Amino acid sequence: MVPDVSTPTTGEAAAAPRPAEPRSALRALASARGTSVIGALLVSVLAASFLVEGFASGRNAGFVVLDIAAIALIALPMTLVIITGEIDLSVASTLGLTSAVMGQLWVAGLPLETIVPFCLVLGAVLGAVNGLLVTVAGLPSLAVTIGTMALYRGLAYVILGDRAVADFPLSWTGGATSRIPGTPIPWVAVLILVLALVFGVLLHSTAFGRSLYAIGSNDEAARFSGISVGRTKLWLFVATGAVAALAGVFWTLQYGSARADNAAGLELSVVAAVLLGGVSIFGGVGALPGVLGGVLLLGTIRNALQLADVSSDTLSIVTGLLLVVSVVAPNAVARMRARRPGPGAPRSRRPGGPDVPRPFSSRTER
Amino acid sequence: MSRSLLRYGATAGALAGLVLMTAACGTTTRGSTEDEAGASATGEADPNAEIPEGLAISFLPKQLNNPYFTYADAGGEEAVEEVGGEYKEVGPSDASASSQVSYINTLSQQGSDVIVLAANDPNAVCGALNQARQAGGRIVTYDSDTDPECRDVFINQASAEGLAQTQVKLIAEQVGGEGEIAFLSASPNATNQNAWLELMEEELAKPEYEGIEVVDTVYGNDDDQKSFQEMQGLMQSHPDLRGVVSPTTVGLAAAARYLSGSEYKGDVALTGLGTPNQMREYVEDGTVEEFALWDPKDLGYLAAYTGASLAAGRITGEEGQTFEAGRLGEYEIGAEGEVVLGPPTVFNADNIDDYDF
């Protein structure tokens, strides 16, 4: 397998992770795969509007946004994590544990104004546990977060068992799904956009953001050029945990039901959306606008197929195929380019020939 | 590097906090009261209203490809055809708390007149159901209810009293009215199981059952192997045991499997709640004489008729209203908008082959 060579940014960062020129941020934004996802999104929205009855309405758009809200929130920090070549599979369990804690504290009589900040801090701590195991203990994030995925979910069951806490006040549960006055768009869209802006600016126009691409392309080189690889990754895991907890608070209020099994399996949808959005699972490649496009594309396709009365089994087949294609296609394209170099096509992104891709590199420290 | 990172982190945190905090002023605790009146049935019922042609009646089971719901929804389809409506079955492939919400939204977007739902979580679906009702849809729950404020009518498969009475009657007949019996239940903290056990004890206290003595209650945790072992243990610790009641489908099937391969086969009576497909071989080989459950097909059938009657305006879901449900006859709406399907169906060698679920 030949690693991704779809964006010039990658090659540059890998060859010499020095403070990049301002143009590289723009290039990352215009990443080929990100653009094609947004194109695919527009095409599917147009097609669904004409072909699927009931799709093209504001009310339905509101449903889609609520459906993908939790995925969209968690996909933002996950993008940064995957760009550094790591992964966090414990996000859905963090969400479930947050939900369970939220329910238990509510039963204990604490005010929601105290519970919510506590839950966000808890999420950050859970993320820090992942981050420390990856950076200090030097374990592969895939293994670490598969472990904490089971651990956090187990803790959630210890706390809440198979009970559900559902007597949250209507002002909060209704607030979570309420719409911006005069529009069918729920308020959570604003929360997603604000966080997208924060993570987008961080990734695409700061030195920190550029260092993520450098780490994802070649973490040895990144370290030698003075980037604090461990600390950077630790912060990313903390952010992912905190946002997963935020999604947990939102989820609990959205469905008005705190349960230990909330969002079981959501981590796969998040990773799917991120990869669909043009982020390379091998690290070093990707852009946030593409990821937002990927999240919306998943949501749109699910919604349109549901409205067209396609069964849930067929639906998961379609989603799975999309994901496989989004991972395979860039590699196939890269391979073709490497075989038949055209103008502007980089032959190999690293000096000395193509590397073997190293997903979820464990060699981040020492 | 780390300073700019800190700055961005702080900004992100502050923004996220701000958005959340603006959601409410003052503190909100569990004790604070709030007006939470849900949508309720409105308008007068007209028992003679015509059921309009072409009602869109959609079934949303706990999950698709579950034999129980496939069978129940077949009854729904039968009834929808009888009233000249359009039948549809949609649903998630997993039975998680929130997975039904997007299907409810889709149905309400498609303008379904009636949504017949078996809820995975009594509350997670409420917001979506209320929106569907505001859009003019009628909501009937079957098998598993939601919060009563979120639906019009709940079709209860069987009352707890009915299930308890039937099981006690079956075991009393099978042990000849006297002797030691035991219970094989699910888990010690399963609410419905404990309610049934309590009602069965009450029923057994009646004079006509004075020859019967309950000597033990064991728990198989709805786990096949654990239930099998518990059944084995029961037989060893109570040599005079005459019969066992297992009010759980997993427990009943495991107990029957143990008995059919043991020396007690045919001597020790076994009954409880089970599905015909799980129990068929044990009825055929003589291990089990009779057991009970409701007929899911009738459940779906009644739910569809209830939905059609609601959409036609024959009923509004108020207590005391009555309506006609095709081949099942007349039903009355009970307290909290609940309709009970009827006494449980008893399965034995004569009728078990008529059922496939």
XYZ file of C-alpha atoms in Angstrom:
723
model
C 0.000 0.000 0.000
C 1.186 3.444 -0.871
C 0.486 6.204 1.624
C -1.700 9.142 0.794
C -0.189 11.750 -1.395
C -3.290 13.688 -2.207
C -2.271 16.989 -0.706
C 0.948 18.845 -1.266
C 0.799 19.963 2.370
C 1.560 16.479 3.487
C 4.673 16.088 1.460
C 5.961 19.405 2.590
C 5.304 18.784 6.237
C 6.767 15.317 6.080
C 9.884 16.364 4.261
C 10.646 19.181 6.644
C 8.285 20.003 9.473
C 9.326 23.602 9.726
C 6.984 26.510 10.330
C 5.008 26.321 7.112
C 4.236 29.192 4.805
C 0.797 30.761 5.143
C -0.230 29.206 1.827
C -0.166 25.702 3.243
C -3.209 26.457 5.400
C -5.165 27.438 2.318
C -3.979 24.346 0.542
C -5.119 22.191 3.423
C -8.526 23.836 3.280
C -8.749 23.127 -0.395
C -7.638 19.532 0.122
C -8.731 17.513 -2.843
C -10.682 14.965 -0.855
C -12.345 17.546 1.362
C -13.591 19.350 -1.708
C -14.885 16.205 -3.334
C -16.829 15.322 -0.176
C -18.497 18.705 -0.150
C -19.243 18.219 -3.840
C -20.744 14.810 -3.096
C -22.814 16.417 -0.342
C -24.221 19.048 -2.695
C -25.000 16.429 -5.338
C -26.787 14.162 -2.847
C -28.785 17.054 -1.351
C -29.874 18.106 -4.865
C -30.676 14.543 -5.917
C -32.623 13.833 -2.720
C -34.583 17.085 -3.096
C -35.830 15.978 -6.513
C -36.165 12.250 -5.918
C -37.288 11.855 -2.300
C -40.661 13.158 -1.238
C -40.545 15.113 2.007
C -36.768 15.642 1.934
C -36.622 19.255 0.870
C -38.212 21.022 3.815
C -36.865 23.129 6.626
C -38.448 20.859 9.198
C -36.627 17.862 7.756
C -33.342 19.774 7.703
C -33.848 20.398 11.415
C -34.319 16.649 11.973
C -31.070 15.923 10.120
C -29.133 18.419 12.225
C -30.463 16.930 15.482
C -29.674 13.431 14.225
C -26.022 14.176 13.523
C -25.387 16.679 16.321
C -23.475 14.346 18.647
C -21.466 12.864 15.765
C -20.611 16.321 14.451
C -19.436 17.571 17.858
C -17.128 14.624 18.539
C -15.860 14.499 14.942
C -14.240 17.932 15.390
C -11.540 17.007 17.936
C -11.375 13.477 16.489
C -10.205 15.024 13.210
C -7.221 16.565 14.977
C -6.441 13.303 16.762
C -6.541 11.261 13.547
C -4.411 13.835 11.710
C -1.656 13.186 14.267
C -1.892 9.490 13.418
C -3.711 8.472 16.606
C -7.337 7.476 17.220
C -9.795 7.627 20.132
C -12.347 4.821 20.171
C -13.495 5.536 23.734
C -15.575 8.612 22.814
C -18.970 6.881 22.817
C -18.201 5.271 26.181
C -17.108 8.646 27.546
C -20.469 9.949 26.340
C -22.285 7.076 28.056
C -20.338 7.473 31.316
C -21.035 11.223 31.314
C -24.709 10.497 30.785
C -24.763 8.000 33.660
C -22.954 10.399 35.994
C -25.285 13.189 34.980
C -28.307 11.030 35.804
C -26.897 9.869 39.131
C -25.983 13.406 40.256
C -29.430 14.637 39.237
C -31.045 11.893 41.323
C -28.779 12.940 44.197
C -30.353 16.380 44.013
C -27.557 18.520 42.576
C -28.521 21.448 40.347
C -27.905 21.026 36.611
C -25.827 24.207 36.682
C -23.291 22.309 38.806
C -23.704 18.942 37.095
C -22.952 20.182 33.583
C -19.548 21.789 34.299
C -18.652 18.779 36.446
C -19.449 16.456 33.541
C -17.266 18.495 31.164
C -14.363 18.321 33.611
C -14.961 14.597 34.025
C -14.765 14.202 30.239
C -11.465 16.076 30.158
C -10.106 13.789 32.891
C -11.216 10.674 31.016
C -9.511 12.064 27.926
C -6.365 12.778 29.951
C -6.273 9.140 31.066
C -6.229 8.099 27.408
C -3.648 10.745 26.598
C -1.294 9.782 29.447
C -1.468 6.107 28.575
C -0.565 6.963 24.977
C 2.138 9.564 25.590
C 3.722 8.670 28.935
C 3.266 4.911 28.834
C 3.939 4.913 25.090
C 1.105 2.545 24.239
C -0.677 2.541 20.877
C -3.834 4.645 21.045
C -5.838 1.969 19.238
C -5.151 -0.501 22.064
C -5.477 2.079 24.839
C -8.830 3.394 23.694
C -10.273 -0.034 22.940
C -9.466 -0.746 26.578
C -10.952 2.455 27.949
C -13.937 2.006 25.631
C -14.820 -1.105 27.636
C -13.661 0.419 30.935
C -15.695 3.646 30.691
C -18.802 1.794 29.492
C -18.412 -0.643 32.361
C -18.131 2.220 34.861
C -21.285 3.716 33.389
C -23.147 0.483 34.110
C -21.696 0.363 37.625
C -23.041 3.863 38.259
C -26.492 3.615 36.712
C -27.012 -0.092 36.011
C -29.817 -0.702 33.548
C -31.887 2.109 35.004
C -32.791 5.276 33.158
C -33.057 8.695 34.753
C -35.629 10.645 32.825
C -37.109 13.354 35.019
C -34.987 16.217 33.745
C -36.882 19.512 33.577
C -38.627 20.328 30.329
C -36.883 23.709 30.108
C -33.577 21.873 29.661
C -34.675 18.901 27.570
C -36.867 21.095 25.389
C -34.042 23.634 25.219
C -31.656 21.029 23.825
C -33.872 20.408 20.806
C -35.387 23.904 20.488
C -35.003 25.799 17.273
C -33.654 29.252 16.516
C -36.807 31.419 16.490
C -38.227 31.829 13.011
C -36.102 29.015 11.548
C -36.312 25.227 11.602
C -32.643 25.009 12.595
C -31.979 23.792 16.147
C -29.749 25.836 18.452
C -27.255 22.995 18.627
C -26.194 23.946 15.089
C -24.768 27.155 16.571
C -22.824 25.167 19.155
C -21.417 22.948 16.391
C -20.452 25.947 14.253
C -18.747 27.730 17.156
C -16.711 24.653 18.043
C -15.971 24.024 14.365
C -14.632 27.554 14.120
C -12.472 27.071 17.211
C -11.019 23.776 16.018
C -10.807 25.015 12.418
C -8.755 28.065 13.342
C -6.617 25.958 15.644
C -5.905 23.397 12.927
C -5.580 25.586 9.874
C -4.094 28.873 10.984
C -1.857 28.258 13.948
C 1.602 26.812 14.340
C 0.034 24.232 16.632
C -2.245 23.103 13.819
C 0.668 22.762 11.401
C 2.567 20.722 13.960
C -0.301 18.198 13.949
C 0.249 17.503 10.251
C 3.969 17.204 10.885
C 3.417 14.702 13.698
C 0.980 12.697 11.600
C 3.343 12.555 8.654
C 6.450 11.630 10.568
C 6.550 11.981 14.311
C 10.307 11.325 14.536
C 11.034 14.240 12.257
C 8.508 16.349 14.137
C 10.265 15.625 17.407
C 13.694 16.425 16.002
C 12.404 19.735 14.732
C 11.420 20.726 18.240
C 7.741 19.858 18.374
C 6.611 18.542 21.735
C 4.849 15.507 20.312
C 3.740 14.001 23.611
C 2.277 17.164 25.073
C 0.470 17.961 21.832
C -1.184 14.554 21.743
C -2.084 14.713 25.420
C -3.975 17.963 24.858
C -5.807 16.517 21.885
C -7.048 13.563 23.945
C -8.141 15.941 26.719
C -10.082 18.019 24.187
C -11.677 14.916 22.684
C -12.777 13.733 26.130
C -14.235 17.116 27.025
C -16.153 17.394 23.751
C -17.397 13.802 24.083
C -18.696 14.770 27.537
C -20.343 17.863 26.067
C -21.988 15.600 23.510
C -23.040 13.346 26.414
C -24.738 16.228 28.203
C -26.453 17.227 24.987
C -27.475 13.631 24.176
C -28.963 13.138 27.655
C -31.029 16.310 27.352
C -31.915 15.712 23.692
C -33.444 12.320 24.463
C -34.441 13.241 28.018
C -33.007 9.954 29.230
C -29.745 9.338 31.092
C -28.662 5.756 30.446
C -25.447 3.803 30.674
C -25.935 2.454 27.153
C -26.422 5.846 25.525
C -24.693 6.229 22.161
C -23.370 2.658 22.159
C -21.456 2.188 18.912
C -21.339 5.890 18.078
C -17.519 5.862 17.906
C -17.730 4.018 14.607
C -20.061 6.633 13.113
C -17.685 9.370 14.256
C -14.623 7.706 12.733
C -16.649 6.955 9.587
C -17.652 10.599 9.234
C -14.081 11.804 9.758
C -12.635 9.383 7.174
C -15.452 10.141 4.761
C -14.504 13.788 5.187
C -11.116 13.130 3.627
C -8.938 12.602 6.690
C -6.369 9.862 6.213
C -6.484 7.068 8.775
C -2.667 7.015 8.499
C -2.378 10.597 9.713
C -1.016 13.769 8.199
C -3.858 14.474 5.781
C -7.229 16.127 6.213
C -9.150 19.339 6.727
C -12.029 20.343 8.957
C -14.443 21.643 6.286
C -14.218 18.248 4.619
C -15.107 16.543 7.901
C -18.179 18.733 8.388
C -19.091 17.797 4.824
C -18.574 14.127 5.677
C -20.821 14.349 8.743
C -23.550 16.090 6.763
C -23.192 13.629 3.879
C -23.719 10.669 6.238
C -26.722 12.383 7.839
C -28.249 13.354 4.504
C -27.903 9.902 3.009
C -29.369 8.229 6.100
C -32.278 10.636 6.181
C -33.013 10.445 2.455
C -32.886 6.648 2.430
C -35.158 6.498 5.492
C -37.653 8.811 3.819
C -37.475 6.602 0.729
C -38.448 3.651 2.985
C -35.165 1.841 2.501
C -34.771 -0.694 5.301
C -32.252 -0.172 8.078
C -30.201 -3.156 6.927
C -29.763 -1.762 3.420
C -28.977 1.557 5.039
C -26.039 0.169 6.968
C -24.794 -1.587 3.821
C -24.811 1.730 1.969
C -23.047 3.521 4.819
C -20.451 0.773 5.050
C -19.777 0.830 1.308
C -19.367 4.599 1.397
C -16.802 4.255 4.130
C -14.827 1.545 2.371
C -14.803 3.601 -0.819
C -13.690 6.721 1.043
C -10.732 4.864 2.520
C -9.821 2.823 -0.553
C -10.291 5.475 -3.247
C -7.517 7.869 -2.157
C -5.050 5.019 -1.913
C -6.038 3.730 -5.327
C -5.656 7.193 -6.809
C -2.276 7.625 -5.164
C -1.116 4.291 -6.499
C -2.181 5.203 -10.014
C -0.400 8.533 -9.784
C 2.750 6.907 -8.503
C 2.713 4.490 -11.427
C 2.020 7.114 -14.082
C 3.407 10.434 -12.824
C 1.654 13.393 -14.399
C 2.386 17.068 -14.061
C 2.121 18.212 -10.485
C 1.674 14.737 -9.094
C 4.166 14.064 -6.346
C 5.877 10.790 -6.900
C 6.563 10.060 -3.296
C 6.033 12.159 -0.285
C 9.058 11.068 1.643
C 12.668 11.099 0.618
C 13.844 7.581 0.015
C 10.643 6.185 -1.430
C 7.211 5.379 -0.076
C 6.978 4.390 3.532
C 4.814 1.654 4.869
C 1.772 3.318 6.390
C 1.806 3.171 10.142
C -1.695 3.546 11.461
C -2.027 4.530 15.132
C 1.709 4.687 15.528
C 2.871 3.488 18.888
C 6.305 4.900 18.384
C 5.398 8.380 19.488
C 7.642 8.444 22.487
C 11.197 7.231 22.910
C 3.457 26.366 21.333
C 1.868 25.297 24.551
C 0.863 28.830 25.435
C -1.094 29.284 22.221
C -2.538 25.855 22.785
C -3.650 26.851 26.248
C -5.170 30.011 24.862
C -7.175 28.115 22.284
C -8.192 25.520 24.801
C -9.391 28.181 27.193
C -11.312 29.942 24.425
C -12.950 26.719 23.364
C -13.892 25.865 26.923
C -15.233 29.311 27.641
C -17.347 29.354 24.493
C -18.745 25.897 25.154
C -19.525 26.860 28.726
C -21.181 30.098 27.635
C -23.481 28.343 25.214
C -24.509 25.843 27.855
C -24.968 28.396 30.588
C -27.261 30.591 28.530
C -29.667 27.678 28.470
C -30.970 28.559 31.892
C -30.790 31.189 34.600
C -30.762 30.287 38.261
C -30.323 26.731 39.391
C -32.392 23.785 38.335
C -32.553 20.881 40.743
C -34.617 17.760 40.832
C -36.996 19.186 43.445
C -37.859 22.377 41.606
C -41.353 22.236 40.190
C -42.125 22.988 36.646
C -45.212 22.872 34.527
C -44.697 19.835 32.354
C -48.119 19.357 30.857
C -47.729 17.270 27.718
C -49.963 17.204 24.722
C -53.241 15.542 25.577
C -56.104 14.190 23.562
C -58.506 16.869 22.503
C -61.839 16.982 20.772
C -64.990 14.955 21.161
C -65.215 11.298 20.254
C -67.804 10.300 17.656
C -68.360 6.527 17.943
C -70.109 6.430 14.568
C -67.439 8.219 12.549
C -66.376 6.492 9.332
C -62.809 5.185 9.134
C -61.437 7.113 6.147
C -59.919 5.186 3.230
C -56.163 5.158 2.806
C -55.049 5.925 6.353
C -51.253 5.670 6.566
C -50.667 3.362 9.541
C -46.978 2.730 10.256
C -45.524 0.119 12.597
C -42.263 0.895 14.397
C -41.162 -2.185 16.395
C -38.289 -2.248 18.911
C -36.088 -3.550 16.146
C -36.502 -5.074 12.713
C -35.887 -8.764 11.992
C -36.979 -9.781 15.473
C -39.278 -12.815 15.035
C -41.637 -11.652 17.778
C -42.250 -8.293 16.135
C -42.313 -9.699 12.624
C -45.182 -11.910 13.797
C -46.923 -9.083 15.698
C -46.691 -6.696 12.769
C -48.183 -9.319 10.452
C -51.326 -8.974 12.588
C -51.079 -5.224 12.155
C -50.878 -5.584 8.390
C -53.974 -7.795 8.391
C -55.979 -5.156 10.289
C -54.706 -2.254 8.176
C -55.883 -4.094 5.055
C -59.295 -4.636 6.637
C -59.769 -0.906 7.206
C -58.453 -0.060 3.720
C -55.355 1.723 4.955
C -51.717 1.791 3.878
C -49.487 -0.450 6.004
C -45.801 0.161 6.520
C -43.169 -1.265 8.860
C -39.951 0.630 9.541
C -37.439 0.494 12.346
C -33.852 0.400 13.496
C -31.685 -2.713 13.329
C -30.613 -2.270 16.956
C -32.858 -1.892 19.981
C -31.068 1.037 21.618
C -32.803 3.811 23.521
C -32.571 6.575 20.955
C -32.402 4.705 17.654
C -36.160 4.969 17.068
C -36.187 8.751 17.181
C -35.028 9.374 13.625
C -37.639 6.876 12.366
C -40.401 8.698 14.234
C -39.202 11.972 12.706
C -39.161 10.398 9.258
C -42.695 9.043 9.676
C -43.969 12.383 10.872
C -42.231 14.056 7.912
C -43.966 11.572 5.589
C -47.312 12.471 7.129
C -48.180 9.129 8.728
C -51.687 9.279 10.219
C -50.929 6.679 12.863
C -47.610 5.537 14.350
C -47.784 2.196 16.186
C -44.693 1.971 18.359
C -43.032 -0.490 20.748
C -40.735 1.843 22.660
C -37.146 0.905 23.471
C -37.047 3.634 26.120
C -40.139 5.185 27.681
C -38.734 8.723 27.519
C -36.138 8.976 24.755
C -38.875 8.967 22.100
C -41.130 11.512 23.801
C -39.869 14.668 22.107
C -40.173 13.142 18.662
C -43.623 11.685 19.433
C -44.948 15.030 20.638
C -43.740 16.655 17.425
C -45.443 13.944 15.396
C -48.664 14.568 17.326
C -48.437 18.292 16.747
C -48.163 17.483 13.041
C -51.472 15.603 13.325
C -50.303 12.032 13.881
C -51.902 9.623 16.337
C -49.666 7.472 18.514
C -50.469 3.946 19.696
C -47.893 2.027 21.734
C -47.910 -1.755 21.885
C -45.825 -4.287 23.796
C -43.704 -1.573 25.502
C -45.260 1.687 26.584
C -43.834 5.196 26.700
C -44.585 7.815 29.304
C -48.426 8.002 29.066
C -48.215 11.701 28.184
C -46.418 10.963 24.930
C -48.990 8.683 23.274
C -52.741 8.352 22.822
C -53.359 4.696 23.722
C -51.210 1.814 24.996
C -52.157 -1.734 23.992
C -51.076 -3.889 26.920
C -50.504 -7.515 25.880
C -51.826 -8.903 29.140
C -52.514 -7.656 32.624
C -50.170 -8.817 35.373
C -53.203 -10.291 37.171
C -54.229 -12.228 34.072
C -50.730 -13.683 33.626
C -50.492 -14.668 37.299
C -53.931 -16.303 37.371
C -53.337 -18.270 34.178
C -49.966 -19.626 35.308
C -51.288 -20.654 38.719
C -54.278 -22.357 37.105
C -52.007 -24.247 34.680
C -49.605 -25.530 37.337
C -52.456 -26.483 39.690
C -54.058 -28.575 36.933
C -50.760 -30.193 36.002
C -49.789 -31.251 39.548
C -53.304 -32.421 40.337
C -54.012 -29.714 42.873
C -51.431 -30.627 45.498
C -47.727 -30.879 46.197
C -44.557 -28.807 46.335
C -43.829 -26.311 43.578
C -41.043 -23.784 42.925
C -40.454 -20.671 40.817
C -37.636 -20.194 38.317
C -37.561 -16.456 37.688
C -35.276 -14.086 35.784
C -33.246 -11.740 38.004
C -34.031 -10.825 41.638
C -34.543 -7.172 40.686
C -36.611 -7.545 37.516
C -39.648 -5.388 38.264
C -42.227 -7.220 36.162
C -41.027 -10.675 37.241
C -41.284 -9.750 40.919
C -44.753 -8.294 40.424
C -45.892 -11.547 38.776
C -44.324 -13.688 41.527
C -46.113 -11.636 44.178
C -49.461 -11.916 42.373
C -48.982 -15.656 41.933
C -48.328 -16.061 45.677
C -51.533 -14.109 46.370
C -53.450 -16.287 43.951
C -52.032 -19.454 45.545
C -53.249 -18.261 48.951
C -56.831 -18.792 47.767
C -58.650 -21.808 49.321
C -58.864 -23.779 46.071
C -55.051 -23.959 45.944
C -54.470 -24.901 49.610
C -52.871 -28.234 48.649
C -50.040 -26.456 46.872
C -46.940 -25.240 48.672
C -44.228 -22.971 47.224
C -40.910 -24.290 48.548
C -38.336 -22.244 46.670
C -37.701 -19.379 44.234
C -34.500 -19.417 42.173
C -33.128 -16.965 39.614
C -31.589 -17.807 36.250
C -30.906 -14.154 35.298
C -32.481 -14.783 31.889
C -29.291 -16.622 31.011
C -29.795 -19.970 29.328
C -26.996 -21.836 31.094
C -27.621 -20.320 34.522
C -31.332 -21.177 34.249
C -30.446 -24.732 33.236
C -28.190 -25.119 36.305
C -30.736 -23.551 38.646
C -33.363 -25.996 37.400
C -30.960 -28.873 38.007
C -30.275 -27.537 41.516
C -33.989 -27.270 42.268
C -34.573 -30.922 41.453
C -31.653 -32.036 43.627
C -32.538 -29.954 46.677
C -36.283 -30.752 46.598
C -36.786 -34.457 45.853
C -40.553 -34.155 46.359
C -40.971 -31.259 43.948
C -44.090 -31.740 41.817
C -43.935 -28.720 39.552
C -42.052 -25.595 38.440
C -43.375 -22.271 37.117
C -40.990 -20.141 35.062
C -42.540 -16.800 34.095
C -39.706 -15.993 31.669
C -39.189 -17.341 28.153
C -35.463 -17.972 28.650
C -35.991 -19.777 31.949
C -38.871 -21.891 30.665
C -36.960 -23.125 27.615
C -33.829 -23.944 29.656
C -35.845 -25.737 32.336
C -37.660 -27.763 29.662
C -34.333 -28.722 28.102
C -33.079 -29.987 31.462
C -36.264 -31.928 32.228
C -36.501 -33.515 28.780
C -33.064 -35.076 29.276
C -33.591 -36.129 32.901
C -35.341 -38.882 34.819
C -38.012 -36.375 35.903
C -39.428 -36.010 32.389
C -43.180 -36.489 32.524
C -43.185 -36.698 36.343
C -42.444 -33.089 37.207
C -44.801 -30.523 35.718
C -43.393 -27.406 34.077
C -45.255 -24.332 32.899
C -44.790 -20.585 32.593
C -44.418 -18.000 29.860
C -42.750 -19.073 26.621
C -42.893 -18.763 22.869
C -44.274 -21.622 20.750
C -41.126 -21.884 18.603
C -38.888 -22.319 21.663
C -41.228 -24.798 23.347
C -42.528 -26.857 20.413
C -40.137 -29.788 20.783
C -40.786 -30.076 24.540
C -44.540 -30.095 24.022
C -44.132 -32.754 21.327
C -41.858 -34.965 23.481
C -44.209 -34.712 26.458
C -41.969 -32.704 28.802
C -44.371 -29.768 28.894
C -48.144 -30.034 28.796
C -49.318 -26.428 28.592
C -47.762 -22.994 28.894
C -48.946 -19.474 28.215
C -48.179 -16.195 26.507
C -50.201 -13.671 24.572
C -50.672 -13.900 20.818
C -48.466 -11.175 19.302
C -50.465 -11.280 16.066
C -53.603 -10.268 17.950
C -51.583 -7.564 19.688
C -50.560 -5.994 16.374
C -54.078 -6.457 15.002
C -55.661 -4.656 17.959
C -53.055 -1.872 17.840
C -53.843 -1.182 14.173
C -57.611 -1.062 14.836
C -57.033 1.260 17.783
C -54.939 3.571 15.605
C -57.562 3.612 12.857
C -60.307 4.358 15.399
C -58.233 7.234 16.794
C -57.548 8.682 13.362
C -61.244 8.398 12.459
C -62.251 10.203 15.640
C -64.233 7.262 17.011
C -62.170 7.481 20.181
C -59.823 10.094 21.630
C -58.068 7.901 24.190
C -60.216 8.888 27.185
C -61.029 6.263 29.804
C -64.355 4.518 29.274
C -64.616 4.940 25.500
C -65.319 1.741 23.580
C -64.502 0.703 20.026
C -64.856 -2.244 17.673
C -61.659 -4.143 16.720
C -62.616 -6.416 13.820
C -62.478 -10.137 14.615
C -61.420 -9.463 18.222
C -64.670 -7.720 19.118
C -65.261 -4.714 21.328
C -62.663 -3.116 23.614
C -62.851 -0.454 26.286
C -60.148 2.072 27.115
C -59.023 1.804 30.731
C -57.217 4.149 33.080
C -54.326 6.168 31.589
C -55.393 5.303 28.044
C -54.591 1.610 28.389
C -56.301 -1.249 26.546
C -55.657 -4.842 27.653
C -55.555 -7.402 24.830
C -57.208 -10.032 26.998
C -56.386 -13.174 28.968
C -53.156 -14.896 27.922
C -53.238 -17.516 25.183
C -52.560 -21.068 26.404
C -50.447 -23.243 24.088
C -50.555 -27.062 24.038
C -50.134 -29.968 21.639
C -53.471 -29.168 19.986
C -52.785 -25.588 18.932
C -49.012 -25.014 19.045
C -48.579 -25.649 15.335
C -50.899 -22.741 14.535
C -48.283 -20.301 15.809
C -44.935 -19.336 14.391
C -42.998 -16.945 16.600
